[in-house]
Amino acid sequence: MYTLLWLIPLLPLIGFVLLVFWGKKMPWPLAGTIGAVTVGISAVLTLIYGVYFIAAPPSGNAVDVQLWHWVTIGNFSLDIGFHFDALTLTMMFVITFVGFLIHLYSTEYMQGDGDYHLFFAYMNLFVASMLILVMASNLVFLYLGWEGVGLCSYLLIGFWYRDSDNGRAARKAFIVTRIGDVSMLIGIALIASRLGTLDIQHVLTLAPHAWASGSGVAIAAAALLLGGAVGKSSQVPLQVWLPDAMAGPTPVSALIHAATMVTAGVYLIARTNVLFTLAPPIQLVVAIIGVVTLLYGGFGGIAQADIKRVLAYSTISQIGYMFLALGVGFWSAAMFHFLAHAFFKALLFLAAGAVILGQHHEQNMFKMGGLRKAMPGTYWTFLIGAGALAAIPLITVGFYSKEWILWGTWQSQHGGVLLWILAGCLGVLLTSIYSFRMVFITFYGKQQMEVAHRPGVRIMIPLAILAVLSIVAGFIETPETLGNVNLFGSFISSALPPNGLPGAATGNGGTAIQGTLQIVVSLITLAGIAIAWFIYRAGLKRREILAAPEAYRGARRFLYSGLAFDWLYDILFVRPYAAVSRFLRSDLIEWIYRLIAWINTSFSFLFRSVQTGRLRWYLAGIGFGAVVTVGVIALWGIG
């Protein structure tokens, strides 16, 4: 049954090949159809395999499919194969199903673009690479997919390359994520050298026997893998690339920078969970990074004017929640928030894209306004997405996923109460403020521009489906206080360790505490919405009053700049690196290459100078050369 799993990543790869080599000769509707249909068939196959997997779980709750043997060096060998379990299936569902909806949306959004076929070629290659990443049975094959999504991210962020700013954003994303990738590659080499295998399941089995908990090797391996996860998932301190990545087309932001690629780090930590449990200090660092990042994203998002940059900062923040869950050992909660985030953040980006398309490609929210009546379908879907992002109680998927994370944080033995206050109070407040700040500025007030493009069926169908999922998906995992339906937790637990930590609150007392925390967080969410209403909807005068003090304007510039991380990195890294490069420009090694270049240039000048185009000079040169040659031969013979 599972022998055809390889078809799922192969189909988008075939679409990529067709579009790259023959896409320019195709009618543009055919190029979009190939891009969407190949991913759509992969989504159907994923659903079929998913239903079969759930209805008849395989032995050991996992299936390994070996395609071929790759390499053998002594006792070390690598195979090309796939590992299919509940975690893999969850990731594959998001990649293919949400990916198909975004491809369908793109067939209308990108219509008329001169490189229409290349856009879908790159998107298909990304889907194939991401599927390889999550299905790979060993770390080298996983790293192949990991680098593939990095390449596609570069191509798609800089897709509109004629604008130099887009090219700079693409290079920035590529360089910053490479820092994490190098860390991950060193970690893979360390694991191979110490355990003699890179098969992920073998690594997870051997590591507890080879390494003691808290040992230096375990800490080093987990820390190096964490470096890769931090870079790819845009977590502090490697988070600076994601806001600028909004230079790419909006469907790119929805697929790569909201639903899939930026969550690759979350998947990596969840998949290698045993290594992190063997390194408690690093697991604590994961939680701290998560809290710091979710607050960074909240503060950064609250001051942006570009609607896509607000969503970019919110992505950074929400992945911070996933890292927090991983750090406190609530693995399933992290993956459930991943699933929830894929639905509501893809919805928000796609709805924002419909707004941008309708507002003459304007992205500044303060130049919009009044679109609630002009674009009602987009308004309601965006409102649902914002509600899920803000975690409106009881009715949105964001409430249930975030509540699960916060309950796990409260039970953590490593500063659980402090982490809960930062994430559950301050983080939730900031999220609800910037979420409904977008709603009130964009869709309420006076309409400033006419609607240039009203979304068609291919845009509205994905929005409607994602809006429904942003509501109903929450009911598959409700807390004990609301009926304790834990379908997702039961499903994913076959691939991940159980949630909860020793000494966690249980029984009626634990339920009472959980219920109290839910009420507190819900009130904070509603308070944030009220604050956003008061500042951005109740009247312009109040905004002017709040903006009057110079200190406020300075703080706003600080937040608008992303807490000045780019300036700080420029001072600490970019300028010193440039200074060292200028100094080394005149070193001995550089002079060797300059000499080689000078010799080549000199010969080039000499050869060009004799190409006069005059036939008599050529004949005279041939004659002179013949005389010299004969003379040399004669003298050589005499000698």
mmCIF file of N, CA and C in Angstrom, residues 15 18-19 22-38 107 116-117 120-121 124 458:
data_model
loop_
_atom_site.group_PDB
_atom_site.id
_atom_site.type_symbol
_atom_site.label_atom_id
_atom_site.label_comp_id
_atom_site.label_asym_id
_atom_site.label_seq_id
_atom_site.Cartn_x
_atom_site.Cartn_y
_atom_site.Cartn_z
ATOM 1 N N GLY A 15 6.088 18.602 -12.373
ATOM 2 C CA GLY A 15 5.529 19.897 -12.760
ATOM 3 C C GLY A 15 6.614 20.950 -12.909
ATOM 4 N N LEU A 18 8.524 20.304 -16.259
ATOM 5 C CA LEU A 18 7.713 20.689 -17.417
ATOM 6 C C LEU A 18 7.656 22.201 -17.574
ATOM 7 N N LEU A 19 7.480 22.912 -16.466
ATOM 8 C CA LEU A 19 7.304 24.361 -16.539
ATOM 9 C C LEU A 19 8.611 25.076 -16.826
ATOM 10 N N TRP A 22 9.457 23.848 -20.777
ATOM 11 C CA TRP A 22 8.453 24.094 -21.822
ATOM 12 C C TRP A 22 7.385 25.120 -21.426
ATOM 13 N N GLY A 23 7.492 25.665 -20.226
ATOM 14 C CA GLY A 23 6.452 26.574 -19.753
ATOM 15 C C GLY A 23 6.311 27.835 -20.574
ATOM 16 N N LYS A 24 7.442 28.361 -21.099
ATOM 17 C CA LYS A 24 7.382 29.610 -21.844
ATOM 18 C C LYS A 24 6.619 29.448 -23.152
ATOM 19 N N LYS A 25 6.582 28.214 -23.679
ATOM 20 C CA LYS A 25 5.877 27.964 -24.942
ATOM 21 C C LYS A 25 4.404 27.631 -24.726
ATOM 22 N N MET A 26 4.021 27.425 -23.456
ATOM 23 C CA MET A 26 2.639 27.054 -23.148
ATOM 24 C C MET A 26 1.747 28.288 -23.087
ATOM 25 N N PRO A 27 0.455 28.131 -23.382
ATOM 26 C CA PRO A 27 -0.493 29.187 -23.031
ATOM 27 C C PRO A 27 -0.489 29.373 -21.519
ATOM 28 N N TRP A 28 -0.604 30.618 -21.043
ATOM 29 C CA TRP A 28 -0.449 30.843 -19.603
ATOM 30 C C TRP A 28 -1.465 30.072 -18.755
ATOM 31 N N PRO A 29 -2.721 29.855 -19.195
ATOM 32 C CA PRO A 29 -3.613 29.066 -18.328
ATOM 33 C C PRO A 29 -3.123 27.632 -18.115
ATOM 34 N N LEU A 30 -2.465 27.063 -19.156
ATOM 35 C CA LEU A 30 -1.964 25.692 -19.028
ATOM 36 C C LEU A 30 -0.840 25.624 -18.004
ATOM 37 N N ALA A 31 0.038 26.633 -17.968
ATOM 38 C CA ALA A 31 1.134 26.648 -16.997
ATOM 39 C C ALA A 31 0.592 26.665 -15.576
ATOM 40 N N GLY A 32 -0.402 27.504 -15.323
ATOM 41 C CA GLY A 32 -0.996 27.551 -13.994
ATOM 42 C C GLY A 32 -1.712 26.262 -13.641
ATOM 43 N N THR A 33 -2.357 25.665 -14.637
ATOM 44 C CA THR A 33 -3.070 24.403 -14.407
ATOM 45 C C THR A 33 -2.110 23.285 -14.029
ATOM 46 N N ILE A 34 -0.980 23.201 -14.741
ATOM 47 C CA ILE A 34 0.006 22.168 -14.417
ATOM 48 C C ILE A 34 0.534 22.368 -12.999
ATOM 49 N N GLY A 35 0.847 23.616 -12.652
ATOM 50 C CA GLY A 35 1.355 23.893 -11.318
ATOM 51 C C GLY A 35 0.376 23.504 -10.229
ATOM 52 N N ALA A 36 -0.899 23.839 -10.417
ATOM 53 C CA ALA A 36 -1.904 23.568 -9.383
ATOM 54 C C ALA A 36 -2.297 22.092 -9.355
ATOM 55 N N VAL A 37 -2.465 21.472 -10.522
ATOM 56 C CA VAL A 37 -2.965 20.096 -10.582
ATOM 57 C C VAL A 37 -1.949 19.115 -10.003
ATOM 58 N N THR A 38 -0.661 19.310 -10.283
ATOM 59 C CA THR A 38 0.337 18.375 -9.746
ATOM 60 C C THR A 38 0.330 18.384 -8.223
ATOM 61 N N THR A 107 -3.233 31.203 -9.478
ATOM 62 C CA THR A 107 -3.583 31.220 -10.899
ATOM 63 C C THR A 107 -4.330 32.496 -11.269
ATOM 64 N N TYR A 116 4.979 34.130 -15.537
ATOM 65 C CA TYR A 116 3.914 33.332 -14.917
ATOM 66 C C TYR A 116 4.332 31.867 -14.775
ATOM 67 N N HIS A 117 4.906 31.304 -15.829
ATOM 68 C CA HIS A 117 5.270 29.880 -15.795
ATOM 69 C C HIS A 117 6.405 29.621 -14.808
ATOM 70 N N PHE A 120 5.168 29.330 -11.091
ATOM 71 C CA PHE A 120 4.630 28.020 -10.721
ATOM 72 C C PHE A 120 5.714 26.944 -10.729
ATOM 73 N N ALA A 121 6.721 27.109 -11.567
ATOM 74 C CA ALA A 121 7.839 26.158 -11.540
ATOM 75 C C ALA A 121 8.545 26.217 -10.194
ATOM 76 N N ASN A 124 6.304 24.784 -7.427
ATOM 77 C CA ASN A 124 6.288 23.323 -7.466
ATOM 78 C C ASN A 124 7.576 22.731 -6.906
ATOM 79 N N ARG A 458 -11.380 31.854 -8.070
ATOM 80 C CA ARG A 458 -10.136 31.169 -7.730
ATOM 81 C C ARG A 458 -9.443 31.781 -6.515
#
